[in-house]
Amino acid sequence: MVEHPAFRALIEATGTTLPIKTADTLFNRIKEEFHSGRAYVKNELARSSRTLALSLDVWTSENQIAIMGIIGHWISPDFEKREELLEFTEINGPHSGENLAEVVLKMLDELDIAPKLLTITGDNAGNNGTLCDSLHDQLLKKYDNDDDRFRIRPLMRFRGRQSFIPCLAHVLNLICKDVLASLKAGSAREAKAILDDMAIHTSPAFNSLHSTKGAIMKIRLLTLWIARSPRRRQDWKEVSPSKKVSYDVDTRWNSTYLMIQDALRLQTELGQFVRIHPEVQALQLIDDEWSTLQQVAKILKPFWDHTNSVSKACPTIVESLPIYWSLDDLLNDVRNAEGDFEDVNIEIRDAVERGIRKMNKFARKMDDNLLYYVASVLDPRIKSSLIVSQMSEQDSGLIVSQVREFLKKEYPPEPFVSGEVDHPRPPGMSETMWRTLRKVQPSKEVSLSDIDKYLDSPPVNWSHHMIGDADAEWVLKWWKANAFNFPLMAKAARDYLPIPSAEVGIEREFSNARDVLGLRRHRLNAETMRWLMLLRGKSQA
């Protein structure tokens, strides 16, 4: 996307000193551009979106402004995946779910998209659940949940917590952090506190108390100890001129994984460094501890791979279900010392048990949320085969039956109505209410639902060579080509295929906002920052 020229002009203006008159003229022009762009987004959503999936998060900028960012995800009539930053606004007041719901509701009303809201993807903070509850209660004042014969108000698709999608990246983070905590991995904050305490008491060396720390904590302490002294950093360069152990931070578990991987690659160098520095002899790892690190790295590798994939590609919930199930299988293999994990020690097996408890917590939420299974059958190469292969015959049969029932309820076939229709159905009135008021009943002849036709047919045969396995949009292209054959299922595809499994997109927008602020724009107010971020990335068209 080409940046909107107004964005560049505003960036330049906020980084320089302009005469007041010139600045006022520029900002008024930018404000007009902003409102014009906002009207364009509103019209585009009305034209090209059936439903809308939101991803959102909260961020505090470097100039201490609390911001809520919201991205909209949808699929156009031509089955093209679309996403747009819809809001980037200051949060006034506490970060309670009720207050955050007001921000979302204001945006929905401004863009006239409330009836189209289908799901919200966010992290697992407790206020997001409250947000969904509060937003649902507010929407019920203007919209109806069910399309029954007594419905007069417009219908909405949002179902509160049932429409909430926990961020996959956040779930992976929580699972790994529980496993590492059970292994006494400690934290960067704890390591800093130990070193600070040693400095205060002028302790020259680590003692037996530090030697009882887990293998991961020992590496953490040693890495930080080296980093805190120019002389020790120089000593390390003499041992390892071009390589060092990555410094760990508390915010992400994957930095711990990188630290472990670096330590394993530099095992010889670390041992040599400790031998020539008697003050860190207590941090020398024995063979069993190195073996533990190797096993931990092996277990964390799939989580690392999936986290990177989620961060780069932000898969939809269609793709997230296999990820959850594959990791669940991996954790169970470790706990039972099966497959590639026959040699894991009891300490690691116990630690993984804690991770399994965390995984099961989210698995129960997924089992209660049919949307994952509805979305999973929309890949024509898989359909219900994944559900059948991963669950017992009884459970898979129940889930597939529920998916079928759900789809038929949400996407009923259009009935043929006998007799002439004197007047068209009023906008906003349901077909059921219209027939009831006119006392016209549909004939027994109804169009056959293509839902059964789709679900009962085998998965589509496809070739890596013919269509290209790297084509990320293959599923959308298939639905575009087959929308005429499966008109009802095509509607479901447009609704559920764009739902993101993670809110990493909004985290990228926060990173962009840090760049916008830079070093010279910390006096930007919240509204100007909003203009900047919503103008950013708009095409010149």
XYZ file of C-alpha atoms in Angstrom:
541
model
C 0.000 0.000 0.000
C 1.210 3.508 -0.843
C 1.111 5.854 2.096
C -1.550 8.554 1.921
C 0.172 11.880 1.103
C -1.581 13.495 4.044
C 0.164 11.051 6.373
C 3.596 12.105 5.161
C 2.687 15.801 5.372
C 1.456 15.441 8.932
C 4.553 13.460 9.963
C 6.793 16.187 8.576
C 4.721 18.938 10.199
C 4.794 17.365 13.646
C 8.558 17.021 13.528
C 9.313 20.639 12.647
C 8.497 24.126 13.848
C 5.951 25.902 11.621
C 4.316 29.347 11.849
C 0.976 29.096 13.664
C -1.040 30.149 10.610
C 0.707 27.625 8.373
C 0.281 24.856 10.952
C -3.433 25.594 11.392
C -3.987 25.529 7.631
C -2.136 22.235 7.295
C -3.936 20.565 10.162
C -7.340 21.679 8.856
C -6.455 20.197 5.481
C -5.327 16.982 7.129
C -8.536 16.841 9.156
C -10.566 17.072 5.955
C -8.501 14.272 4.428
C -9.016 12.172 7.533
C -12.810 12.522 7.492
C -12.881 11.868 3.766
C -10.874 8.685 4.305
C -13.147 7.664 7.150
C -16.187 8.013 4.875
C -14.418 5.885 2.256
C -13.762 3.095 4.781
C -17.404 3.197 5.889
C -18.635 2.901 2.305
C -16.137 0.143 1.535
C -17.285 -1.897 4.542
C -20.913 -1.449 3.497
C -20.092 -2.551 -0.043
C -17.679 -5.422 0.389
C -18.183 -7.046 3.814
C -20.837 -9.580 4.778
C -19.620 -9.881 8.343
C -16.636 -8.533 10.237
C -14.086 -10.136 12.563
C -12.197 -7.785 14.854
C -8.791 -8.161 16.465
C -7.896 -5.722 19.216
C -5.417 -4.911 21.947
C -4.453 -2.117 24.343
C -1.114 -0.282 24.355
C 0.480 2.539 26.311
C 2.592 4.799 24.115
C 5.970 6.219 25.068
C 4.276 9.537 25.825
C 1.961 7.725 28.254
C -1.255 7.690 26.207
C -3.417 4.584 26.665
C -4.513 3.434 23.198
C -6.969 0.830 21.965
C -6.239 -0.445 18.451
C -8.836 -2.356 16.415
C -8.390 -4.096 13.051
C -11.297 -5.314 10.933
C -10.956 -8.537 8.901
C -13.341 -9.614 6.149
C -13.575 -11.250 2.712
C -14.831 -9.335 -0.288
C -17.458 -10.606 -2.791
C -14.522 -11.597 -5.018
C -13.140 -13.728 -2.146
C -10.183 -11.470 -1.460
C -8.993 -11.235 2.134
C -9.211 -7.690 3.425
C -8.144 -6.014 6.642
C -8.149 -2.415 7.786
C -7.107 -0.519 10.892
C -10.513 0.736 12.019
C -9.656 2.465 15.286
C -6.620 3.761 17.139
C -8.004 5.875 19.931
C -7.272 6.965 23.472
C -8.895 5.109 26.350
C -10.346 7.538 28.844
C -10.752 6.051 32.291
C -9.946 2.573 33.601
C -9.155 -0.364 31.329
C -12.242 -2.214 32.506
C -14.148 -4.449 30.123
C -17.140 -2.135 30.297
C -15.062 0.899 29.374
C -13.317 -0.907 26.521
C -16.715 -2.070 25.239
C -17.779 1.573 24.959
C -14.782 2.254 22.706
C -15.682 -0.673 20.443
C -19.375 0.263 20.382
C -18.595 3.867 19.431
C -16.509 2.654 16.488
C -19.194 0.171 15.382
C -21.817 2.920 15.410
C -19.578 5.414 13.603
C -18.880 2.979 10.759
C -22.401 1.496 10.839
C -21.118 -2.071 11.123
C -22.572 -3.282 14.441
C -24.923 -5.877 12.841
C -21.956 -7.278 10.904
C -19.769 -7.962 13.945
C -19.103 -11.702 14.134
C -16.100 -12.312 16.402
C -13.446 -10.561 18.475
C -9.889 -11.898 18.781
C -7.820 -10.704 21.729
C -5.424 -11.828 24.423
C -6.538 -13.744 27.483
C -6.771 -10.797 29.861
C -9.873 -10.977 32.027
C -11.181 -7.622 30.844
C -11.626 -8.993 27.310
C -14.251 -11.433 28.536
C -16.025 -8.619 30.324
C -15.692 -6.502 27.171
C -17.578 -9.150 25.170
C -20.299 -9.471 27.826
C -20.796 -5.720 28.082
C -20.713 -5.167 24.314
C -23.278 -7.915 23.810
C -25.592 -6.363 26.406
C -25.289 -2.956 24.735
C -25.954 -4.350 21.255
C -29.058 -6.187 22.479
C -30.659 -2.795 23.106
C -30.708 -2.173 19.342
C -30.459 -5.602 17.706
C -31.925 -9.085 18.058
C -30.045 -12.333 18.588
C -32.395 -14.750 16.842
C -34.195 -14.620 13.535
C -37.633 -15.680 14.749
C -41.133 -14.752 13.646
C -41.433 -11.996 16.221
C -38.203 -10.198 15.293
C -38.693 -6.559 14.368
C -35.253 -5.083 15.048
C -32.212 -5.829 12.827
C -30.401 -9.101 13.431
C -26.844 -9.263 14.801
C -24.350 -12.124 14.723
C -22.222 -11.328 17.783
C -22.812 -13.690 20.745
C -20.670 -12.235 23.508
C -18.088 -14.610 24.979
C -19.177 -17.317 22.537
C -17.796 -15.061 19.808
C -14.436 -14.445 21.514
C -11.297 -16.039 20.019
C -8.312 -16.270 22.419
C -5.056 -15.153 20.807
C -3.103 -18.266 19.753
C 0.278 -16.593 20.289
C -0.736 -15.634 23.817
C -1.928 -19.177 24.579
C 1.399 -20.626 23.392
C 3.204 -18.101 25.559
C 1.220 -19.035 28.671
C 1.761 -22.778 28.169
C 5.517 -22.413 27.733
C 5.834 -20.032 30.671
C 4.120 -22.608 32.917
C 6.488 -25.352 31.742
C 9.518 -23.132 32.321
C 8.271 -22.009 35.729
C 7.969 -25.630 36.807
C 11.587 -26.177 35.728
C 12.723 -23.367 38.081
C 13.714 -21.287 35.084
C 13.261 -18.142 37.128
C 13.024 -14.803 35.345
C 15.264 -12.026 34.121
C 13.855 -9.848 36.888
C 14.824 -12.424 39.513
C 18.322 -12.726 38.066
C 18.781 -8.952 38.124
C 17.608 -8.847 41.741
C 20.178 -11.481 42.726
C 22.992 -9.567 41.040
C 21.830 -6.270 42.532
C 21.822 -7.839 45.995
C 25.319 -9.229 45.454
C 26.528 -5.773 44.401
C 25.037 -4.147 47.500
C 26.671 -6.674 49.821
C 29.859 -6.679 47.728
C 29.636 -10.456 47.368
C 32.604 -11.493 45.213
C 31.218 -14.837 44.097
C 28.129 -16.972 43.648
C 27.606 -19.493 46.440
C 25.999 -22.886 47.036
C 22.552 -21.279 47.213
C 22.895 -20.177 43.602
C 24.130 -23.615 42.567
C 20.776 -25.104 43.573
C 19.039 -23.000 40.939
C 17.814 -24.843 37.870
C 19.988 -25.182 34.784
C 18.090 -22.443 32.955
C 18.484 -20.007 35.845
C 22.199 -20.707 36.005
C 22.586 -19.778 32.330
C 20.466 -16.684 32.908
C 22.632 -15.551 35.856
C 25.859 -16.238 34.013
C 24.743 -14.346 30.889
C 23.636 -11.323 32.879
C 26.779 -11.387 35.031
C 28.954 -11.260 31.915
C 26.876 -8.444 30.403
C 27.218 -6.215 33.481
C 30.964 -5.684 33.234
C 33.052 -4.358 30.309
C 36.003 -6.422 31.552
C 33.950 -9.610 31.671
C 32.518 -8.886 28.213
C 36.062 -8.583 26.923
C 37.020 -11.853 28.652
C 34.088 -13.534 26.922
C 35.230 -12.208 23.524
C 38.588 -13.846 24.082
C 36.806 -17.163 24.639
C 34.186 -16.681 21.920
C 35.108 -13.819 19.551
C 31.989 -13.823 17.380
C 29.238 -15.526 19.371
C 27.446 -14.826 22.598
C 24.451 -16.079 24.540
C 21.297 -14.069 23.801
C 20.217 -12.012 26.781
C 16.879 -13.092 28.200
C 13.879 -10.847 28.907
C 10.687 -11.497 30.849
C 8.117 -10.409 28.300
C 8.407 -13.386 25.942
C 9.123 -17.032 26.661
C 10.801 -17.423 23.272
C 13.713 -15.269 24.411
C 14.372 -17.963 27.020
C 14.322 -20.553 24.245
C 16.893 -18.556 22.264
C 19.082 -18.276 25.368
C 18.929 -22.061 25.854
C 19.753 -22.730 22.191
C 22.724 -20.357 22.301
C 23.988 -21.933 25.517
C 23.854 -25.403 23.972
C 25.810 -24.223 20.929
C 28.364 -22.534 23.198
C 28.589 -25.265 25.832
C 32.364 -25.636 25.460
C 32.986 -21.876 25.564
C 30.780 -21.417 28.635
C 32.607 -24.193 30.447
C 35.955 -22.622 29.592
C 34.811 -19.172 30.754
C 33.602 -20.516 34.109
C 36.889 -22.359 34.695
C 38.900 -19.160 34.387
C 36.520 -17.191 36.631
C 36.397 -18.824 40.078
C 33.690 -16.416 41.251
C 31.120 -18.170 39.020
C 32.124 -21.756 39.737
C 28.742 -22.310 41.444
C 27.071 -21.720 38.062
C 28.988 -24.479 36.280
C 26.496 -26.896 34.720
C 26.993 -30.621 35.170
C 26.299 -33.183 32.436
C 22.787 -33.955 33.664
C 21.906 -30.269 33.529
C 23.165 -29.958 29.954
C 21.062 -32.997 29.090
C 18.034 -31.305 30.658
C 18.619 -28.207 28.540
C 18.789 -30.331 25.378
C 15.486 -32.011 26.215
C 13.809 -28.708 27.075
C 14.975 -27.186 23.782
C 13.593 -30.186 21.899
C 10.187 -29.768 23.538
C 10.052 -26.006 23.041
C 11.136 -26.125 19.375
C 7.610 -26.807 17.984
C 6.202 -23.998 20.144
C 8.943 -21.710 18.821
C 8.137 -22.671 15.215
C 4.400 -22.099 15.643
C 4.949 -18.803 17.463
C 7.106 -17.550 14.593
C 4.539 -18.720 12.058
C 1.722 -16.963 13.912
C 3.761 -13.766 14.218
C 4.640 -13.703 10.526
C 1.459 -14.984 8.882
C -1.263 -14.611 11.546
C -3.171 -17.776 10.566
C -6.934 -17.872 10.752
C -8.829 -20.125 13.129
C -9.141 -22.619 10.262
C -5.409 -23.197 10.603
C -5.220 -22.888 14.402
C -7.151 -26.062 15.257
C -4.446 -28.403 13.829
C -1.798 -26.389 15.705
C -3.573 -26.846 19.033
C -4.068 -30.556 18.445
C -0.482 -31.188 17.311
C 0.915 -29.462 20.396
C -1.492 -31.343 22.622
C -0.201 -34.612 21.133
C 3.400 -33.473 21.693
C 2.811 -32.620 25.362
C 1.114 -35.961 25.966
C 4.026 -37.809 24.321
C 6.423 -36.028 26.682
C 4.315 -36.765 29.754
C 4.086 -40.443 28.802
C 7.731 -40.645 27.593
C 6.632 -41.908 24.200
C 7.856 -41.516 20.619
C 10.724 -39.054 20.343
C 10.609 -38.381 24.082
C 11.345 -41.803 25.564
C 14.448 -40.486 27.323
C 12.966 -37.408 29.040
C 13.603 -37.263 32.763
C 10.930 -37.134 35.441
C 11.600 -33.443 36.160
C 10.661 -32.473 32.607
C 7.676 -34.797 32.552
C 6.357 -33.158 35.716
C 6.919 -29.705 34.217
C 5.032 -30.641 31.063
C 2.144 -31.835 33.208
C 1.679 -28.231 34.291
C 1.703 -27.120 30.657
C -0.932 -29.736 29.851
C -3.195 -28.316 32.547
C -2.889 -24.911 30.906
C -3.519 -26.412 27.472
C -6.603 -28.228 28.760
C -7.972 -24.964 30.107
C -8.031 -23.496 26.615
C -9.053 -26.788 25.021
C -12.209 -26.740 27.125
C -12.952 -23.230 25.873
C -12.465 -24.417 22.299
C -14.720 -27.412 22.822
C -17.422 -25.026 24.011
C -16.914 -22.772 20.976
C -18.283 -24.399 17.845
C -16.827 -21.667 15.632
C -13.454 -23.442 15.481
C -15.072 -26.574 14.085
C -17.342 -24.633 11.728
C -14.320 -22.827 10.323
C -12.257 -26.013 10.052
C -14.674 -27.699 7.619
C -14.428 -24.723 5.239
C -11.101 -25.937 3.880
C -12.358 -28.171 1.020
C -9.161 -30.235 1.135
C -10.006 -31.314 4.690
C -13.715 -30.758 5.440
C -14.607 -32.923 8.453
C -11.721 -35.401 8.032
C -9.537 -33.570 10.571
C -12.255 -33.742 13.225
C -12.832 -37.444 12.515
C -9.112 -38.260 12.652
C -8.493 -36.469 15.957
C -11.545 -37.476 17.980
C -13.358 -40.639 18.930
C -16.077 -41.839 16.586
C -18.780 -40.803 19.019
C -17.329 -37.337 19.729
C -16.493 -36.578 16.105
C -19.957 -37.664 15.008
C -21.515 -35.328 17.567
C -19.313 -32.385 16.543
C -19.939 -32.853 12.818
C -23.671 -33.111 13.506
C -23.570 -29.880 15.522
C -21.628 -28.131 12.756
C -24.192 -29.261 10.192
C -27.082 -28.111 12.366
C -25.406 -24.775 13.058
C -24.766 -24.095 9.374
C -28.330 -24.946 8.392
C -29.690 -22.612 11.039
C -27.392 -19.745 10.103
C -27.745 -20.243 6.343
C -31.263 -21.493 5.561
C -32.164 -22.127 1.918
C -34.309 -19.520 0.220
C -37.914 -20.828 0.074
C -40.170 -20.704 -2.966
C -43.345 -18.811 -2.082
C -46.500 -19.683 -4.003
C -48.750 -16.976 -5.383
C -47.926 -13.531 -6.628
C -46.152 -11.101 -4.390
C -47.955 -7.768 -4.521
C -45.391 -5.778 -2.570
C -41.707 -6.309 -1.810
C -40.614 -7.212 1.693
C -39.706 -4.062 3.650
C -35.973 -3.595 4.391
C -34.970 -4.887 7.816
C -37.992 -7.219 8.161
C -37.305 -10.936 8.350
C -38.779 -13.328 5.795
C -40.626 -15.147 8.590
C -42.261 -11.956 9.864
C -43.170 -10.906 6.310
C -44.879 -14.218 5.607
C -46.685 -14.090 8.962
C -48.011 -10.593 8.388
C -49.178 -11.471 4.868
C -50.393 -14.927 5.895
C -48.508 -16.507 3.021
C -46.913 -19.875 3.698
C -44.032 -21.269 1.663
C -44.773 -24.201 -0.545
C -43.460 -27.624 0.375
C -41.008 -27.356 -2.463
C -37.842 -25.768 -1.125
C -34.423 -25.534 -2.609
C -32.134 -28.306 -1.468
C -29.487 -27.025 0.932
C -25.974 -27.306 -0.489
C -24.645 -27.706 3.074
C -25.326 -31.447 3.061
C -23.981 -31.698 -0.480
C -20.712 -30.099 0.590
C -20.234 -31.915 3.900
C -21.213 -35.335 2.548
C -18.846 -35.202 -0.407
C -15.219 -36.303 0.068
C -12.427 -33.751 0.475
C -11.184 -32.190 -2.730
C -8.255 -33.932 -4.368
C -5.472 -31.472 -4.975
C -1.884 -31.544 -6.156
C 1.050 -29.564 -4.821
C 2.356 -29.321 -8.367
C -0.916 -28.203 -9.923
C -1.965 -25.462 -7.520
C 1.139 -24.717 -5.529
C 1.290 -25.584 -1.861
C 2.804 -22.167 -1.159
C -0.345 -20.422 -2.413
C -1.786 -19.126 0.859
C -4.966 -18.012 -0.902
C -5.779 -21.395 -2.435
C -8.859 -21.935 -0.256
C -10.287 -18.517 -1.146
C -9.657 -19.135 -4.841
C -11.451 -22.471 -4.585
C -14.495 -20.840 -2.981
C -14.542 -18.107 -5.597
C -14.579 -20.754 -8.316
C -17.234 -22.863 -6.545
C -19.511 -20.213 -5.053
C -22.198 -21.011 -7.644
C -22.179 -24.723 -6.720
C -22.329 -24.065 -2.978
C -24.007 -20.651 -2.519
C -24.894 -21.160 1.159
C -21.521 -22.591 2.121
C -19.853 -19.784 0.164
C -21.578 -17.319 2.476
C -20.191 -19.232 5.461
C -16.750 -19.156 3.877
C -16.859 -15.368 3.568
C -17.975 -15.119 7.200
C -15.596 -17.521 8.964
C -12.456 -17.795 6.840
C -11.129 -14.308 7.720
C -11.355 -14.766 11.522
C -7.790 -14.305 12.852
C -6.397 -16.748 15.401
C -4.201 -14.055 16.972
C -4.055 -10.296 17.418
C -0.487 -9.932 16.168
C -1.666 -7.539 13.443
C -2.585 -4.902 15.985
C 0.780 -5.406 17.719
C 2.421 -4.484 14.404
C 0.362 -1.297 14.368
C 1.636 -0.482 17.843
C 5.194 -0.941 16.546
C 4.369 1.414 13.671
C 3.055 3.938 16.184
C 6.366 3.798 18.082
C 8.122 4.700 14.833
C 5.690 7.565 14.240
C 6.375 8.998 17.677
C 10.106 8.569 17.299
C 12.249 10.855 19.422
C 10.736 14.191 18.407
C 6.979 13.738 18.560
C 6.275 12.859 22.194
C 4.030 15.907 22.440
C 1.538 14.457 19.945
C -1.927 14.336 21.460
C -4.145 11.287 21.137
C -6.339 12.687 18.359
C -3.401 13.638 16.143
C -1.905 10.180 16.675
C -5.270 8.713 15.667
C -5.262 10.728 12.439
C -1.726 9.609 11.700
C -2.364 5.920 12.243
C -5.689 5.784 10.369
C -4.257 7.759 7.446
C -1.131 5.605 7.364
C -1.122 3.020 4.608
C -4.074 4.479 2.695
C -3.546 4.365 -1.060
C -3.505 7.578 -3.003
C -6.676 6.435 -4.720
